[in-house]
Amino acid sequence: MSEIPIVRNILEANDKIAAELNTFFTEKKILCLNLMSSPGSGKTSLLEKTLADLKGEFKMAVIEGDLQTDNDARRVAATGAQAVQINTEGGCHLNSSQVKEALSHIDTEGLDILFVENVGNLVCPAEFNVGEHHKVTLLTVTEGDDKPEKYPLMFHISSVMILNKIDLLPYVDFDLENAKKHARKLNKDISIFPLSCRSREGLEDWYQWLRETRATKA
Amino acid sequence: MHEMSIAQSIHTIVLEELEKHPDATLKKVLVNNGALAGIVSEALTFGWEAITMDTPLQGSILVVNEIPIIVSCGSCQKEFTPNDRLYMPCPDCGLEIGHKVLQGKELQIEGIEIE
């Protein structure tokens, strides 16, 4: 029996491609954001609003990760933005090689912002970089305000937490301050935007963050 | 169950290493799993068994070494092992956030044993 030391990072293959993608995005001055949340938190609705409202300002594209259907890609494409679908066929997260493959179907010339809509899941997507500049996590007021505590990695590594569906606050027992407090305990620099895609309240703050963050890449 | 993807990544790396030892039989794979890496050791070893089933690597064992967290306090720099993964008050000054993680994020293959 002989022991052979290796010492290699297990995620190195994923991280290597993610680093290549990140360099590509930075050189092309494309802001890349990785959107993550539980299923049904409104990632696609947020994208629909953002793509429609800011289409005069930015050229944007979306890579859609889904287990099976292309329903979300069709919704996003209806706004006029480029959308490419990745079906993970059961896979619970996107990885960097899937994003690289999807990117080959996107015209990146003059692109300002690329959104990657990850598979709805608060656990696994947090483990896999896909070349993004920032991770954005959505949490809705119909979920528990202890979600950041329950899924700490997701909130620890995200630059932004969007608290969606705040138009439903009068009907649910969700404590906004509690959710913010838990998130800041895990990540003191996280930017938090309470908003509602339905009533449009708070959307402008998110757009302003996009404008400012995009400006740092230009 | 992202442990399956992780097990697949380990499999890829191990096969690369085994190419250097074509006549060897793989006995063990030694993996370091930090408490903050978000990987369940049992799910990982289960994933390894599933991936290697009916392959030349069947019967090899994935040994997971769980690495505890060590942080350095963001205020007084005291190094300590927190009792909890999330709530980490410094035993000296009480600071709860802003610590620097010194150990516990590892997710790496330490080595393999072959015969």
Short mmCIF file of C-alpha atoms in Angstrom, two decimals:
data_model
loop_
_atom_site.label_atom_id
_atom_site.label_comp_id
_atom_site.label_asym_id
_atom_site.label_seq_id
_atom_site.Cartn_x
_atom_site.Cartn_y
_atom_site.Cartn_z
CA MET A 1 0.00 0.00 0.00
CA SER A 2 1.39 3.40 -0.82
CA GLU A 3 0.05 6.83 -0.01
CA ILE A 4 0.16 9.50 -2.64
CA PRO A 5 -0.40 13.07 -1.51
CA ILE A 6 -2.41 15.11 -3.97
CA VAL A 7 -3.89 18.15 -2.19
CA ARG A 8 -6.16 19.50 -4.89
CA ASN A 9 -9.27 21.58 -4.42
CA ILE A 10 -12.27 19.50 -5.34
CA LEU A 11 -14.08 22.38 -7.00
CA GLU A 12 -11.02 23.40 -9.01
CA ALA A 13 -12.46 22.33 -12.36
CA ASN A 14 -15.57 24.42 -11.75
CA ASP A 15 -13.60 27.33 -10.31
CA LYS A 16 -11.16 27.37 -13.22
CA ILE A 17 -13.92 27.82 -15.79
CA ALA A 18 -15.68 30.33 -13.50
CA ALA A 19 -12.47 32.37 -13.32
CA GLU A 20 -12.14 32.31 -17.13
CA LEU A 21 -15.73 33.49 -17.49
CA ASN A 22 -15.21 36.22 -14.90
CA THR A 23 -12.18 37.52 -16.79
CA PHE A 24 -14.12 37.44 -20.05
CA PHE A 25 -17.03 39.41 -18.53
CA THR A 26 -14.69 41.96 -16.98
CA GLU A 27 -12.75 42.48 -20.22
CA LYS A 28 -15.97 42.83 -22.20
CA LYS A 29 -17.33 45.22 -19.55
CA ILE A 30 -20.35 42.97 -18.98
CA LEU A 31 -21.79 42.98 -15.47
CA CYS A 32 -22.70 39.37 -14.65
CA LEU A 33 -25.15 38.64 -11.83
CA ASN A 34 -26.12 35.22 -10.47
CA LEU A 35 -29.74 35.24 -9.22
CA MET A 36 -30.59 32.66 -6.60
CA SER A 37 -33.58 31.88 -4.39
CA SER A 38 -36.08 29.24 -3.35
CA PRO A 39 -38.50 28.13 -6.08
CA GLY A 40 -41.28 30.68 -6.53
CA SER A 41 -39.50 33.67 -5.00
CA GLY A 42 -39.98 35.74 -8.13
CA LYS A 43 -36.62 35.63 -9.92
CA THR A 44 -38.32 35.50 -13.30
CA SER A 45 -40.81 38.23 -12.37
CA LEU A 46 -37.97 40.46 -11.22
CA LEU A 47 -36.16 39.82 -14.50
CA GLU A 48 -39.29 40.57 -16.54
CA LYS A 49 -39.69 43.94 -14.80
CA THR A 50 -36.00 44.79 -14.94
CA LEU A 51 -35.56 43.85 -18.60
CA ALA A 52 -38.69 45.76 -19.63
CA ASP A 53 -38.03 48.86 -17.52
CA LEU A 54 -34.32 49.25 -18.30
CA LYS A 55 -34.24 48.14 -21.92
CA GLY A 56 -33.70 51.74 -23.06
CA GLU A 57 -30.64 52.03 -20.80
CA PHE A 58 -28.86 48.70 -21.09
CA LYS A 59 -28.42 45.81 -23.46
CA MET A 60 -29.21 42.77 -21.32
CA ALA A 61 -29.33 39.00 -21.72
CA VAL A 62 -30.40 36.10 -19.54
CA ILE A 63 -29.19 32.55 -19.06
CA GLU A 64 -32.07 30.57 -17.59
CA GLY A 65 -31.42 27.50 -15.49
CA ASP A 66 -34.37 25.17 -15.03
CA LEU A 67 -34.89 21.57 -14.13
CA GLN A 68 -37.22 20.79 -17.02
CA THR A 69 -39.23 23.43 -18.87
CA ASP A 70 -38.39 26.52 -20.88
CA ASN A 71 -41.35 28.45 -19.43
CA ASP A 72 -39.11 31.05 -17.78
CA ALA A 73 -36.94 31.56 -20.86
CA ARG A 74 -40.07 32.24 -22.91
CA ARG A 75 -41.32 34.78 -20.34
CA VAL A 76 -37.98 36.55 -20.34
CA ALA A 77 -37.63 36.46 -24.14
CA ALA A 78 -41.05 38.14 -24.42
CA THR A 79 -39.42 41.35 -23.12
CA GLY A 80 -37.17 41.37 -26.18
CA ALA A 81 -34.00 40.38 -24.32
CA GLN A 82 -31.82 37.49 -25.47
CA ALA A 83 -32.54 34.38 -23.41
CA VAL A 84 -30.82 31.01 -23.45
CA GLN A 85 -32.19 28.02 -21.62
CA ILE A 86 -30.17 25.41 -19.74
CA ASN A 87 -32.17 22.37 -18.68
CA THR A 88 -30.34 20.71 -15.83
CA GLU A 89 -32.60 17.63 -16.08
CA GLY A 90 -32.76 17.14 -12.35
CA GLY A 91 -29.52 18.90 -11.41
CA CYS A 92 -30.11 21.20 -8.44
CA HIS A 93 -27.73 24.01 -9.47
CA LEU A 94 -25.91 25.51 -12.43
CA ASN A 95 -22.18 25.02 -12.81
CA SER A 96 -19.66 27.06 -14.74
CA SER A 97 -19.32 24.72 -17.71
CA GLN A 98 -23.08 24.88 -18.31
CA VAL A 99 -22.92 28.68 -18.24
CA LYS A 100 -19.93 28.66 -20.60
CA GLU A 101 -21.85 26.50 -23.07
CA ALA A 102 -24.94 28.72 -22.83
CA LEU A 103 -22.80 31.82 -23.32
CA SER A 104 -21.70 30.53 -26.73
CA HIS A 105 -25.32 31.06 -27.86
CA ILE A 106 -25.40 34.69 -26.75
CA ASP A 107 -24.28 37.69 -28.76
CA THR A 108 -22.06 39.40 -26.18
CA GLU A 109 -21.09 42.34 -28.40
CA GLY A 110 -22.11 45.53 -26.64
CA LEU A 111 -23.83 43.58 -23.87
CA ASP A 112 -24.09 45.55 -20.61
CA ILE A 113 -25.62 43.09 -18.14
CA LEU A 114 -25.90 39.30 -18.15
CA PHE A 115 -28.27 37.72 -15.64
CA VAL A 116 -27.88 34.06 -14.75
CA GLU A 117 -31.12 32.76 -13.25
CA ASN A 118 -30.07 29.79 -11.18
CA VAL A 119 -32.19 26.77 -10.31
CA GLY A 120 -34.65 27.50 -7.47
CA ASN A 121 -32.82 26.11 -4.44
CA LEU A 122 -31.26 27.85 -1.44
CA VAL A 123 -28.56 25.25 -0.84
CA CYS A 124 -26.54 23.90 -3.77
CA PRO A 125 -26.26 26.97 -6.06
CA ALA A 126 -24.32 28.69 -3.28
CA GLU A 127 -21.47 26.21 -3.69
CA PHE A 128 -20.79 26.77 -7.38
CA ASN A 129 -19.36 29.96 -8.87
CA VAL A 130 -20.46 30.56 -12.44
CA GLY A 131 -18.15 33.50 -13.24
CA GLU A 132 -20.47 36.16 -11.85
CA HIS A 133 -19.37 39.48 -10.36
CA HIS A 134 -22.12 39.38 -7.74
CA LYS A 135 -24.54 36.89 -6.29
CA VAL A 136 -28.07 38.21 -5.70
CA THR A 137 -30.40 36.26 -3.42
CA LEU A 138 -34.16 36.76 -3.36
CA LEU A 139 -36.19 36.06 -0.26
CA THR A 140 -39.94 36.60 -0.13
CA VAL A 141 -42.17 37.68 2.72
CA THR A 142 -44.21 34.50 2.28
CA GLU A 143 -41.19 32.55 3.47
CA GLY A 144 -39.89 32.67 7.04
CA ASP A 145 -37.84 35.66 8.15
CA ASP A 146 -35.37 33.12 9.57
CA LYS A 147 -34.35 31.91 6.09
CA PRO A 148 -30.93 33.63 6.29
CA GLU A 149 -30.24 31.72 9.50
CA LYS A 150 -31.38 28.45 8.00
CA TYR A 151 -29.44 28.81 4.74
CA PRO A 152 -26.43 30.79 5.91
CA LEU A 153 -23.99 30.16 3.06
CA MET A 154 -26.36 31.62 0.47
CA PHE A 155 -26.70 34.90 2.37
CA HIS A 156 -23.08 34.98 3.45
CA ILE A 157 -21.78 35.00 -0.12
CA SER A 158 -24.40 37.29 -1.69
CA SER A 159 -23.79 40.97 -2.35
CA VAL A 160 -27.52 41.67 -2.48
CA MET A 161 -30.61 40.37 -0.72
CA ILE A 162 -33.91 41.27 -2.37
CA LEU A 163 -36.95 40.97 -0.12
CA ASN A 164 -39.69 40.40 -2.67
CA LYS A 165 -43.51 40.49 -2.50
CA ILE A 166 -43.65 43.21 0.18
CA ASP A 167 -47.19 44.05 -1.04
CA LEU A 168 -48.19 40.91 0.92
CA LEU A 169 -46.72 42.13 4.22
CA PRO A 170 -50.14 43.00 5.75
CA TYR A 171 -51.22 39.37 5.32
CA VAL A 172 -48.20 37.47 6.61
CA ASP A 173 -46.18 37.26 9.82
CA PHE A 174 -42.91 38.32 8.29
CA ASP A 175 -40.67 40.66 10.24
CA LEU A 176 -38.61 42.69 7.75
CA GLU A 177 -36.23 43.94 10.42
CA ASN A 178 -35.65 40.42 11.69
CA ALA A 179 -34.77 39.18 8.19
CA LYS A 180 -32.41 42.13 7.69
CA LYS A 181 -30.80 41.57 11.08
CA HIS A 182 -30.18 37.87 10.40
CA ALA A 183 -28.74 38.59 6.95
CA ARG A 184 -26.41 41.31 8.28
CA LYS A 185 -25.21 38.98 11.01
CA LEU A 186 -23.95 36.66 8.27
CA ASN A 187 -22.79 39.40 5.94
CA LYS A 188 -22.46 42.90 7.30
CA ASP A 189 -21.98 44.49 3.86
CA ILE A 190 -25.00 42.94 2.13
CA SER A 191 -27.22 45.44 0.25
CA ILE A 192 -30.90 44.86 1.03
CA PHE A 193 -33.78 45.92 -1.23
CA PRO A 194 -37.36 45.32 -0.06
CA LEU A 195 -39.57 45.49 -3.15
CA SER A 196 -42.64 44.21 -4.92
CA CYS A 197 -42.64 43.27 -8.59
CA ARG A 198 -46.42 43.47 -8.46
CA SER A 199 -46.92 46.93 -6.92
CA ARG A 200 -43.54 48.19 -8.21
CA GLU A 201 -42.71 49.57 -4.75
CA GLY A 202 -38.94 49.56 -4.20
CA LEU A 203 -38.02 48.55 -7.76
CA GLU A 204 -36.27 51.85 -8.41
CA ASP A 205 -33.78 51.21 -5.57
CA TRP A 206 -32.79 47.91 -7.20
CA TYR A 207 -32.44 49.63 -10.57
CA GLN A 208 -30.23 52.27 -8.99
CA TRP A 209 -27.98 49.56 -7.55
CA LEU A 210 -27.77 48.00 -11.03
CA ARG A 211 -26.84 51.34 -12.59
CA GLU A 212 -24.17 52.07 -10.00
CA THR A 213 -22.72 48.55 -10.08
CA ARG A 214 -22.74 48.46 -13.87
CA ALA A 215 -20.91 51.83 -13.88
CA THR A 216 -18.05 50.28 -11.90
CA LYS A 217 -17.54 47.75 -14.73
CA ALA A 218 -17.74 50.18 -17.66
CA MET B 1 -27.83 16.96 -3.17
CA HIS B 2 -24.79 18.81 -4.44
CA GLU B 3 -22.57 16.19 -2.80
CA MET B 4 -23.11 14.08 -5.93
CA SER B 5 -21.53 16.82 -8.08
CA ILE B 6 -18.69 17.04 -5.59
CA ALA B 7 -18.23 13.25 -5.68
CA GLN B 8 -18.08 13.46 -9.49
CA SER B 9 -15.39 16.16 -9.28
CA ILE B 10 -13.39 13.95 -6.90
CA HIS B 11 -13.82 11.06 -9.33
CA THR B 12 -12.42 13.17 -12.21
CA ILE B 13 -9.39 14.23 -10.17
CA VAL B 14 -8.70 10.71 -8.89
CA LEU B 15 -8.86 9.25 -12.41
CA GLU B 16 -6.34 11.88 -13.54
CA GLU B 17 -3.98 10.88 -10.75
CA LEU B 18 -4.43 7.16 -11.39
CA GLU B 19 -3.28 7.61 -14.99
CA LYS B 20 0.21 8.06 -13.50
CA HIS B 21 -0.08 4.63 -11.82
CA PRO B 22 -1.74 2.40 -14.42
CA ASP B 23 -1.21 -0.89 -12.58
CA ALA B 24 -2.41 0.29 -9.18
CA THR B 25 -5.65 -0.54 -7.40
CA LEU B 26 -7.27 2.35 -5.60
CA LYS B 27 -7.90 1.65 -1.92
CA LYS B 28 -8.74 4.98 -0.35
CA VAL B 29 -9.34 8.59 -1.20
CA LEU B 30 -8.63 11.02 1.63
CA VAL B 31 -10.74 14.16 1.60
CA ASN B 32 -10.68 17.22 3.87
CA ASN B 33 -14.14 18.67 4.51
CA GLY B 34 -14.24 22.00 6.35
CA ALA B 35 -17.23 22.64 8.62
CA LEU B 36 -18.05 25.73 6.54
CA ALA B 37 -17.79 23.99 3.16
CA GLY B 38 -21.46 23.02 3.23
CA ILE B 39 -20.86 19.36 2.48
CA VAL B 40 -22.47 16.49 4.38
CA SER B 41 -19.82 13.81 4.80
CA GLU B 42 -22.26 10.89 4.74
CA ALA B 43 -23.86 12.14 1.53
CA LEU B 44 -20.41 12.46 -0.02
CA THR B 45 -19.36 8.92 0.84
CA PHE B 46 -22.70 7.66 -0.43
CA GLY B 47 -22.16 9.59 -3.68
CA TRP B 48 -18.71 8.02 -4.04
CA GLU B 49 -20.13 4.51 -3.67
CA ALA B 50 -22.79 5.27 -6.27
CA ILE B 51 -20.34 6.69 -8.80
CA THR B 52 -17.77 3.93 -8.48
CA MET B 53 -20.29 1.08 -8.53
CA ASP B 54 -19.58 -1.38 -11.37
CA THR B 55 -16.38 0.47 -12.28
CA PRO B 56 -12.72 -0.49 -11.64
CA LEU B 57 -12.82 1.83 -8.61
CA GLN B 58 -15.63 -0.11 -6.91
CA GLY B 59 -14.67 -1.03 -3.37
CA SER B 60 -12.43 1.98 -2.86
CA ILE B 61 -13.29 3.97 0.25
CA LEU B 62 -13.75 7.70 0.53
CA VAL B 63 -12.39 8.78 3.92
CA VAL B 64 -13.65 12.17 5.02
CA ASN B 65 -11.60 14.16 7.50
CA GLU B 66 -13.86 16.82 9.03
CA ILE B 67 -11.97 20.05 9.68
CA PRO B 68 -13.28 22.28 12.50
CA ILE B 69 -13.67 26.04 12.20
CA ILE B 70 -11.01 28.38 13.54
CA VAL B 71 -11.57 32.12 13.31
CA SER B 72 -9.62 35.18 14.32
CA CYS B 73 -11.71 37.84 16.07
CA GLY B 74 -12.36 40.90 13.89
CA SER B 75 -11.69 43.18 16.84
CA CYS B 76 -9.19 41.68 19.32
CA GLN B 77 -7.68 39.08 16.93
CA LYS B 78 -8.10 36.25 19.42
CA GLU B 79 -8.15 32.89 17.64
CA PHE B 80 -10.95 30.56 18.69
CA THR B 81 -13.13 27.63 17.63
CA PRO B 82 -16.78 28.72 17.79
CA ASN B 83 -19.36 26.35 19.27
CA ASP B 84 -21.78 27.19 16.48
CA ARG B 85 -21.38 27.56 12.72
CA LEU B 86 -23.42 30.76 12.66
CA TYR B 87 -23.33 32.46 16.01
CA MET B 88 -19.70 33.13 16.85
CA PRO B 89 -19.27 35.50 19.78
CA CYS B 90 -15.61 36.10 20.62
CA PRO B 91 -14.89 34.57 24.05
CA ASP B 92 -12.72 37.58 24.94
CA CYS B 93 -14.48 40.68 23.63
CA GLY B 94 -17.93 39.36 22.59
CA LEU B 95 -17.83 40.57 18.96
CA GLU B 96 -20.27 38.45 16.90
CA ILE B 97 -19.51 39.34 13.30
CA GLY B 98 -16.57 40.32 11.12
CA HIS B 99 -14.25 37.49 12.13
CA LYS B 100 -11.63 36.18 9.74
CA VAL B 101 -11.96 32.48 8.93
CA LEU B 102 -8.56 30.79 9.34
CA GLN B 103 -9.74 27.22 8.90
CA GLY B 104 -12.97 25.43 8.03
CA LYS B 105 -13.61 26.32 4.38
CA GLU B 106 -11.45 23.46 3.04
CA LEU B 107 -12.81 21.13 0.44
CA GLN B 108 -9.86 19.28 -0.95
CA ILE B 109 -8.40 15.90 -1.76
CA GLU B 110 -5.54 15.26 0.60
CA GLY B 111 -4.28 12.17 -1.16
CA ILE B 112 -5.01 8.63 -2.30
CA GLU B 113 -3.88 5.21 -1.18
CA ILE B 114 -3.12 2.63 -3.83
CA GLU B 115 -1.89 -0.94 -3.89
#
